[in-house]
CSV table of C-alpha atoms and ligand atoms in Angstrom, one decimal:
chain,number,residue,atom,x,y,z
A,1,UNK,CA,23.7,-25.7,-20.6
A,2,UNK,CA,20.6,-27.2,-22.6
A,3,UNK,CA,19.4,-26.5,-26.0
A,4,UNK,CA,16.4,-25.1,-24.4
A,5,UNK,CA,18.4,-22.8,-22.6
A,6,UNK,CA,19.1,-20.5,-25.4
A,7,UNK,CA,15.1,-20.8,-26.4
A,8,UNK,CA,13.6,-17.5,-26.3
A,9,UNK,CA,10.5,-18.7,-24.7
A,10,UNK,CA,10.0,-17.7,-20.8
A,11,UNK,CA,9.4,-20.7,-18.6
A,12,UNK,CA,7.1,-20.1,-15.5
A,13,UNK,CA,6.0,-22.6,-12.6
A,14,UNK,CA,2.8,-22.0,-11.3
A,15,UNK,CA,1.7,-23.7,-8.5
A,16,UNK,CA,-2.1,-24.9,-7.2
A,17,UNK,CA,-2.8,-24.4,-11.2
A,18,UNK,CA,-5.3,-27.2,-11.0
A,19,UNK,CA,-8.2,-24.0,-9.8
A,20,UNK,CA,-8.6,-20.5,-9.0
A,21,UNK,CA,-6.2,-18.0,-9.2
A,22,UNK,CA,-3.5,-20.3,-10.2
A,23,UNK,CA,-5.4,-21.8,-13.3
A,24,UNK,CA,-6.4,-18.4,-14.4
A,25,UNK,CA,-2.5,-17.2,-13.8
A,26,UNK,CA,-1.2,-20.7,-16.2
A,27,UNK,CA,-3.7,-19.9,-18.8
A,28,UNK,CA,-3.4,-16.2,-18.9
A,29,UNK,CA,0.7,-16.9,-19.1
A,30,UNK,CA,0.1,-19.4,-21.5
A,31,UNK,CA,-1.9,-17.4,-23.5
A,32,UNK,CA,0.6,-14.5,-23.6
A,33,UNK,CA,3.6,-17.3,-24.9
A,34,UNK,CA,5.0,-18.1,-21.6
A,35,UNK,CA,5.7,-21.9,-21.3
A,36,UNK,CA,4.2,-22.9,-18.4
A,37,UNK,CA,4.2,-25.9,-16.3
A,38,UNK,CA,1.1,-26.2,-14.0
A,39,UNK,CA,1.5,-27.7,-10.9
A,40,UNK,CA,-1.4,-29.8,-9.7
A,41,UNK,CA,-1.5,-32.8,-6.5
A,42,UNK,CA,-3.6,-34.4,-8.7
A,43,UNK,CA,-2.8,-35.0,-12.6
A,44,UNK,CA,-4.7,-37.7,-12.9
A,45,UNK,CA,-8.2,-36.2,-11.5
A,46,UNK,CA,-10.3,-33.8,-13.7
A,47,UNK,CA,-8.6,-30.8,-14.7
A,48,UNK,CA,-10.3,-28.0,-15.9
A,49,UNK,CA,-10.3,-28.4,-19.7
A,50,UNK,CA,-8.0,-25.7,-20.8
A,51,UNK,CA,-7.9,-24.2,-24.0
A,52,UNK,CA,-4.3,-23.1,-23.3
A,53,UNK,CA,-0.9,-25.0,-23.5
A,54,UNK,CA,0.2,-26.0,-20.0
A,55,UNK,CA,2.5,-28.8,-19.1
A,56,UNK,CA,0.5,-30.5,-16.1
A,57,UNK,CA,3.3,-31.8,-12.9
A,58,UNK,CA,2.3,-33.7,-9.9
A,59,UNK,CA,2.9,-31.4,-7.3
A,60,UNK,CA,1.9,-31.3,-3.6
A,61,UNK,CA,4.1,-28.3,-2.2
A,62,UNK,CA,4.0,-29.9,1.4
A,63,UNK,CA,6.1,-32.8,0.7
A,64,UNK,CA,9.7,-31.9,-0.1
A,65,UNK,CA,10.2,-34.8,-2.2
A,66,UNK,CA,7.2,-34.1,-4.5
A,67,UNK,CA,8.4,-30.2,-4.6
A,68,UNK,CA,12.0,-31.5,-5.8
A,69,UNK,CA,11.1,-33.9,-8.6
A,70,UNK,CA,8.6,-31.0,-9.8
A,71,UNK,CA,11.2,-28.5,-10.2
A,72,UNK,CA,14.0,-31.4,-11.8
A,73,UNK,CA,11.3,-32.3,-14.5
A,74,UNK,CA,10.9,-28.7,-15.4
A,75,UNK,CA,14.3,-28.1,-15.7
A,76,UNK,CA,15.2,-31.6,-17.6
A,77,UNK,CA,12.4,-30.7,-20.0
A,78,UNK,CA,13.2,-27.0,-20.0
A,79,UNK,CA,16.3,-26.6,-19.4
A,80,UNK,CA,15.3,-23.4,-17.1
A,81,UNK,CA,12.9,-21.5,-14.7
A,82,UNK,CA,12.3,-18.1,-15.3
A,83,UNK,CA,9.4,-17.2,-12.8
A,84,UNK,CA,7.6,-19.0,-10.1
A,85,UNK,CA,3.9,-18.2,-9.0
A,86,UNK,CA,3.1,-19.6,-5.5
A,87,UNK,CA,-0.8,-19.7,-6.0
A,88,UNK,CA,-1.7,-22.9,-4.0
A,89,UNK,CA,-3.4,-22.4,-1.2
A,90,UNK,CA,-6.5,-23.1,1.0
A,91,UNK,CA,-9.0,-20.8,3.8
A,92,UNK,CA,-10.1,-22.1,7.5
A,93,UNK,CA,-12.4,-20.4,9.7
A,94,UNK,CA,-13.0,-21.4,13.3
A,95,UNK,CA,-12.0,-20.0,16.5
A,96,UNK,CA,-8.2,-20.3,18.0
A,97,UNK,CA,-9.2,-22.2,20.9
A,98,UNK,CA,-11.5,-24.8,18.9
A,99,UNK,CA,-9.4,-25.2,15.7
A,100,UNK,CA,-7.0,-28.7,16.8
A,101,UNK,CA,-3.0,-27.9,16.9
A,102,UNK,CA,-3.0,-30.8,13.6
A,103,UNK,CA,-4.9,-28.2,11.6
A,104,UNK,CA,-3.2,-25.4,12.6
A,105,UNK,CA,0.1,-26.6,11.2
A,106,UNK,CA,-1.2,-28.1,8.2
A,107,UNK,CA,-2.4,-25.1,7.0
A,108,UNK,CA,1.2,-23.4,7.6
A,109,UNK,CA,2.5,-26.8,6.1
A,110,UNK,CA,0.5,-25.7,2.7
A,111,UNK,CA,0.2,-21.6,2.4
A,112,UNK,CA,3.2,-20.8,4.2
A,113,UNK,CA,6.0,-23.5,4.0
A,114,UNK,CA,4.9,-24.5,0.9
A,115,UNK,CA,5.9,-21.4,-0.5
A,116,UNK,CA,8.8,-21.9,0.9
A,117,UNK,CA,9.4,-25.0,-0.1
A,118,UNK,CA,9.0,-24.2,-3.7
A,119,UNK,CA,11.6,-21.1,-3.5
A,120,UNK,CA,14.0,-23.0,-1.9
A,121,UNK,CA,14.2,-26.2,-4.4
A,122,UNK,CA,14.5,-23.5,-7.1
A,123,UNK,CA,16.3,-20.6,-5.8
A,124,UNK,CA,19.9,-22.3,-7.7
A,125,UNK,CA,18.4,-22.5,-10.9
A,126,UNK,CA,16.4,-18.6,-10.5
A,127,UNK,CA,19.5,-16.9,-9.1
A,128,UNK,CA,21.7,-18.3,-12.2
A,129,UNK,CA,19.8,-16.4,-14.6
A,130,UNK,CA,17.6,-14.1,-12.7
A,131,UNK,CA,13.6,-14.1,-12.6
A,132,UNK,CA,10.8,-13.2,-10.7
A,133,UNK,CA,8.8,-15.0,-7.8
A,134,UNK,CA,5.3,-13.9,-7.2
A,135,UNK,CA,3.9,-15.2,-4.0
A,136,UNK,CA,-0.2,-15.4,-3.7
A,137,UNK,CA,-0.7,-13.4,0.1
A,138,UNK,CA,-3.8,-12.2,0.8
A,139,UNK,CA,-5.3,-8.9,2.5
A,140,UNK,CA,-5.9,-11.4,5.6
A,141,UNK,CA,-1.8,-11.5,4.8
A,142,UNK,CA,-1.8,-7.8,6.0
A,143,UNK,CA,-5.0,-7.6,8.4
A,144,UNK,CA,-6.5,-9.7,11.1
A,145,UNK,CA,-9.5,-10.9,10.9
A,146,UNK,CA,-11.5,-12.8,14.0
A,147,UNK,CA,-12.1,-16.6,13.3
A,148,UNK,CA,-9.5,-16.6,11.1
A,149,UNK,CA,-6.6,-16.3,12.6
A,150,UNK,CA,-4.7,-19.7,11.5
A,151,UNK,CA,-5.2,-18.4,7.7
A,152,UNK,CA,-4.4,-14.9,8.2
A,153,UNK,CA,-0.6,-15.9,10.4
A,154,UNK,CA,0.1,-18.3,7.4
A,155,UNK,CA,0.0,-15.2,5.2
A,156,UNK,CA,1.5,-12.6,7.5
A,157,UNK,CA,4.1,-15.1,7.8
A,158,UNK,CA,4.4,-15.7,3.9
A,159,UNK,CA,4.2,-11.3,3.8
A,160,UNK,CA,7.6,-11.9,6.4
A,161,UNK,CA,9.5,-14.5,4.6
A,162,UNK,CA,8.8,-12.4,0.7
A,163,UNK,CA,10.1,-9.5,2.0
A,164,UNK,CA,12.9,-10.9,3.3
A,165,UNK,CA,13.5,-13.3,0.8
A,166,UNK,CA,13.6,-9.8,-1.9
A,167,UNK,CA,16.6,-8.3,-0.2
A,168,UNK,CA,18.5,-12.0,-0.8
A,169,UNK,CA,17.1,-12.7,-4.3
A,170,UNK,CA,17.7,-9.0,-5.4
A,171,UNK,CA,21.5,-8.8,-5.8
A,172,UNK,CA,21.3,-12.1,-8.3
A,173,UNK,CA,18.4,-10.7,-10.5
A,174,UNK,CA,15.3,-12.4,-9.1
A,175,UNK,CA,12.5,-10.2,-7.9
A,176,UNK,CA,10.0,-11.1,-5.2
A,177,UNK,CA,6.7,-9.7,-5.0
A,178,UNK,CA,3.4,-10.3,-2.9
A,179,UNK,CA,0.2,-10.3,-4.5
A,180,UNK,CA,-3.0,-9.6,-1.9
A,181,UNK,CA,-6.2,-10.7,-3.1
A,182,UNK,CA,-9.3,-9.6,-1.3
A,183,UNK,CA,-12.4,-11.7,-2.3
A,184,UNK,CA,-12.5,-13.5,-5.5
A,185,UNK,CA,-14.8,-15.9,-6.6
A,186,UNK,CA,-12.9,-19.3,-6.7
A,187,UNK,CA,-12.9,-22.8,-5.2
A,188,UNK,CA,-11.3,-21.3,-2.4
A,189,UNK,CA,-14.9,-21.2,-0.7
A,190,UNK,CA,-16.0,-24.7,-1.4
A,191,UNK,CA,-12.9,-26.2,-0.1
A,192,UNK,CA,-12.7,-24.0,3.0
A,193,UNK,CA,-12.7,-25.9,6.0
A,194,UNK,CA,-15.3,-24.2,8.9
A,195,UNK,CA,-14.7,-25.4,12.4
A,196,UNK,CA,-17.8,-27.4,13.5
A,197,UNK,CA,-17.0,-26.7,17.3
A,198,UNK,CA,-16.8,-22.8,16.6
A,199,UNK,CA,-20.2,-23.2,15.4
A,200,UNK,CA,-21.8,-25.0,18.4
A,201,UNK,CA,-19.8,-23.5,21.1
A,202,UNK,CA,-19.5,-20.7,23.2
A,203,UNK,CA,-18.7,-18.2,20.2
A,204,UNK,CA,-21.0,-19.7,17.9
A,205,UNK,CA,-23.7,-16.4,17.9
A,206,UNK,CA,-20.3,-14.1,16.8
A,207,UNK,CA,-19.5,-16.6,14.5
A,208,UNK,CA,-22.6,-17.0,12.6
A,209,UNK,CA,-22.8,-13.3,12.6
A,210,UNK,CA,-19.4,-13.3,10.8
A,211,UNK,CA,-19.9,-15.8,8.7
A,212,UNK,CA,-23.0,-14.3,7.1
A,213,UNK,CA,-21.2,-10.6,6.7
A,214,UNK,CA,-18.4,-12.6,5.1
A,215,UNK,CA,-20.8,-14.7,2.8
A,216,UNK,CA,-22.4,-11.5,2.1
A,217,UNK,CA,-19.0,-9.9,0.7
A,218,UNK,CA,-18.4,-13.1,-1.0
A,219,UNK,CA,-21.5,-13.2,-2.9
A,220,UNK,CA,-20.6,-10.3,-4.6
A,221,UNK,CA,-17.2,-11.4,-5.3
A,222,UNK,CA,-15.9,-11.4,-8.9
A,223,UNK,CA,-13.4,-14.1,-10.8
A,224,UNK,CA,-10.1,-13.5,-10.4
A,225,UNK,CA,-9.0,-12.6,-13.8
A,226,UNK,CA,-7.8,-8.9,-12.6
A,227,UNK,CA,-5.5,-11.3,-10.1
A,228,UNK,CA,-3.9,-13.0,-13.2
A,229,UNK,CA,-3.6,-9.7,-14.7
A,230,UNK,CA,-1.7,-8.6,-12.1
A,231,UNK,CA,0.3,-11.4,-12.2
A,232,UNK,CA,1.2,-11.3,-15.5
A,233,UNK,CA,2.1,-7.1,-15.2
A,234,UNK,CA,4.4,-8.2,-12.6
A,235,UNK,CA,6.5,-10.7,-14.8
A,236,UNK,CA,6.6,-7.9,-17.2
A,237,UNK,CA,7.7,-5.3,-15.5
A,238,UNK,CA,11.7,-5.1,-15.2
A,239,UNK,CA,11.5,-3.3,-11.5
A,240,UNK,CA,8.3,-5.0,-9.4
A,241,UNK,CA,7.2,-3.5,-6.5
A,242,UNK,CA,7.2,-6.1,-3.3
A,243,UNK,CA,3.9,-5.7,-2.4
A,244,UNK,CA,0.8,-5.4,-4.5
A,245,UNK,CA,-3.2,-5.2,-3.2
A,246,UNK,CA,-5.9,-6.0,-5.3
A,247,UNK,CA,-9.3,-6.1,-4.3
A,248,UNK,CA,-12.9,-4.5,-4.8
A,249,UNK,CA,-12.5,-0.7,-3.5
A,250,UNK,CA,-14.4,-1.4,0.0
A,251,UNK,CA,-11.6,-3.8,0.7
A,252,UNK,CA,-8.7,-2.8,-0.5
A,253,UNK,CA,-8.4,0.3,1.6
A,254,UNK,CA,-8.7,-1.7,4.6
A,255,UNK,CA,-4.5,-1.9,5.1
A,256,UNK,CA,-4.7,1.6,4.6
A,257,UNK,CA,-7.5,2.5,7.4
A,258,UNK,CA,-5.6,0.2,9.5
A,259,UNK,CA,-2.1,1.9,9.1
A,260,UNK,CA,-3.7,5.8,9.3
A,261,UNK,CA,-6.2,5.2,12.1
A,262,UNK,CA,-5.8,5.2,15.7
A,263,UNK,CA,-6.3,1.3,16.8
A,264,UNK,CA,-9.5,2.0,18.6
A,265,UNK,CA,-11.3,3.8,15.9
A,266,UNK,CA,-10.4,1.2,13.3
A,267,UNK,CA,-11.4,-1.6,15.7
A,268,UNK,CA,-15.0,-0.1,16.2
A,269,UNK,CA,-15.6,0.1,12.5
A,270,UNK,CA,-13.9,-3.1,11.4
A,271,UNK,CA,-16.1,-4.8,14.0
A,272,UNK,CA,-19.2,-3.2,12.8
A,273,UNK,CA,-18.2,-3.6,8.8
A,274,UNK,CA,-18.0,-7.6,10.8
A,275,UNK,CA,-21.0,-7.6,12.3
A,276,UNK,CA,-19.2,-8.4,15.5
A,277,UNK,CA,-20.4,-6.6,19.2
B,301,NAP,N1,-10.1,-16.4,-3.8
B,301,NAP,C1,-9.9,-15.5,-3.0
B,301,NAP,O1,-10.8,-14.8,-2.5
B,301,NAP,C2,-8.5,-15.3,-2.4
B,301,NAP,C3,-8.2,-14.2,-1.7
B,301,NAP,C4,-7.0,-13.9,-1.2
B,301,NAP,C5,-6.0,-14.9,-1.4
B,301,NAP,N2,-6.2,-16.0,-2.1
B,301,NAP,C6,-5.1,-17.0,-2.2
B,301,NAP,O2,-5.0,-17.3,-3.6
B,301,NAP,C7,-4.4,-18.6,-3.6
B,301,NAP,C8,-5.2,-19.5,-4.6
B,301,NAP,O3,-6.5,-19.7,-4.1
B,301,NAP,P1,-7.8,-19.7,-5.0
B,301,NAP,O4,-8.7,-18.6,-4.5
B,301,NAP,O5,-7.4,-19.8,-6.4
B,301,NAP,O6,-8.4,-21.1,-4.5
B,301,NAP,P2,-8.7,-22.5,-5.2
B,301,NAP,O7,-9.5,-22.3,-6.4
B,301,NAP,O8,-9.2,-23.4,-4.1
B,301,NAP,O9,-7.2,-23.0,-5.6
B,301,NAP,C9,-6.3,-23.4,-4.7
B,301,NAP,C10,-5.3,-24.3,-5.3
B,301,NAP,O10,-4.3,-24.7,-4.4
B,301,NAP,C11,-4.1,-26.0,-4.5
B,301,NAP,N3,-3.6,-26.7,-3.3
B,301,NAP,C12,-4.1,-26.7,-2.1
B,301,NAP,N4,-3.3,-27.4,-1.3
B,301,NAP,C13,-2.2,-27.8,-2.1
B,301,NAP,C14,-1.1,-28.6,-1.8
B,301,NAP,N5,-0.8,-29.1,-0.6
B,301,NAP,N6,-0.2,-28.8,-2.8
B,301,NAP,C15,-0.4,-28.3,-4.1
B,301,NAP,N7,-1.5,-27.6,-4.4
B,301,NAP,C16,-2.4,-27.3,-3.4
B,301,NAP,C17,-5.4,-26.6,-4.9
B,301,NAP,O11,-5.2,-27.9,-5.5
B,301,NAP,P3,-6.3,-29.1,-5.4
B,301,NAP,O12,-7.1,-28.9,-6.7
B,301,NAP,O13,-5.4,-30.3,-5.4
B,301,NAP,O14,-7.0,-28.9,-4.1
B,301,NAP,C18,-5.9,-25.5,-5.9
B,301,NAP,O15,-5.4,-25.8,-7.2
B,301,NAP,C19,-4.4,-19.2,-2.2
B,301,NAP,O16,-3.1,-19.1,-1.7
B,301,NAP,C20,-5.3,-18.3,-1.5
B,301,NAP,O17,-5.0,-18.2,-0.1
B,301,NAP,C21,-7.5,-16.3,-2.6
């Protein structure tokens, strides 16, 4: 045991802290006395200037090796982990048959394995003491969605492995929980990567008509402060829930609909909501 051990001060990871959600999440945590660490692939780039006290770690949560150091620094420096917040992340639109296999499994390689990743190289330390894990889903983690069906299995397959995961973590104190955005503003739709051949190909009038419904909702998109909110109500609360949506009304009762509504019904409106024939 470390001096820091018996330090009063809660120690959280959160990864993909270098934007979004997950920068919101480190400074709201930060802000609230939490020490955090903020996982970013690049420490050296331009990180948002934060007004907050975060501990920046070079962390890309697809390479094991890179995952590992991370969580040794942490607990060299710390002497513990107390939560981790799986924010990192990226979006992908294009059709099944045009996105290439390479992308397809990078993009489990990042939302979906490196979650994984990160809950493996710190499950010893978290089930020693208990904590929390928080894993970023998504509604597209509880819906499908056309032209996006790479994103939305990486989620569905993180919504698998957390609830799972919760009935492991559980008996050693460590609480897993899914958080499912809908739309937030965040750099989530600049880096998103749009499949050229989708857009030139044979589904290319669908597409364009989904892309500018989706744009549409985007636009009116908010920031993702009431995601960091819930974040942080999570590593308060002594009992989570697993699963936890929050989005604009119109979207948020979407897993609802889908549950309660014959298939057919819910298909015709989802694919007028979608602009889609
Ligand atoms: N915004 C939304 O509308 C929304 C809705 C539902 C769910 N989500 C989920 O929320 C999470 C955060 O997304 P965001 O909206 O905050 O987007 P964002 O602003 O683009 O942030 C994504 C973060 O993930 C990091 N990242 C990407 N690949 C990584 C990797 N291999 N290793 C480590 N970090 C990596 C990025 O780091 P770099 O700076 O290095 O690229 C960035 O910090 C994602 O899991 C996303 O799927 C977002």
């Amino acid at each position: 045991m470390t001096m820091a051990d018996n330090s009063p001060q809660r120690v959280v990871l959160v990864t993909g802290a270098s934007s979004g959600i997950g920068l919101l999440c480190a400074e709201r945590l930060a802000a609230k006395g939490w020490r955090v660490f903020g996982g970013a692939r690049n420490v050296s780039a331009p990180i948002p200037v934060s007004d907050f006290n975060i501990q920046w770690l070079p962390m890309d949560v697809t390479e094991d090796a890179s995952v590992c150091t991370a969580i040794d620094r942490i607990l060299t420096t710390a002497g513990r982990i107390d939560a981790i917040v799986n924010s990192a992340g990226y979006s992908m639109r294009g059709s099944v048959e045009d996105v290439p296999m390479e992308e397809a499994r990078a993009i489990f390689e990042t939302n979906f394995l490196g979650a994984l990743r990160v809950c493996r190289a710190a499950a010893p330390t978290l089930r020693a003491r208990g904590g929390y894990i928080v894993n970023i889903s998504s509604l597209a983690g509880l819906i499908g969605l056309p032209f996006t069906a790479h994103y939305c299995a990486s989620k569905f397959a993180l919504e698998g492995f957390s609830e799972s995961l919760r009935y492991e973590m559980a008996p050693h104190g460590v609480h897993v929980s899914l958080v499912e955005p809908g739309d937030y503003r965040t750099g989530i739709q600049a880096s998103r990567r749009i499949s050229k051949e989708t857009q030139q190909g044979i589904y290319a009038r669908a597409f364009d008509s989904f892309l500018l419904k989706r744009e549409a909702f985007e636009a009116r998109a908010a920031t993702a402060e009431p995601v960091a909110a819930l974040v942080e109500k999570i590593l308060e609360d002594p009992a989570p829930s697993l699963r936890y949506v929050v989005a604009m009304p119109a979207q948020g009762v979407l897993p609802l609909l889908r549950r309660l509504l014959p298939q057919a019904v819910y298909e015709f409106c989802f694919r007028r909501l979608l602009g889609l024939n």
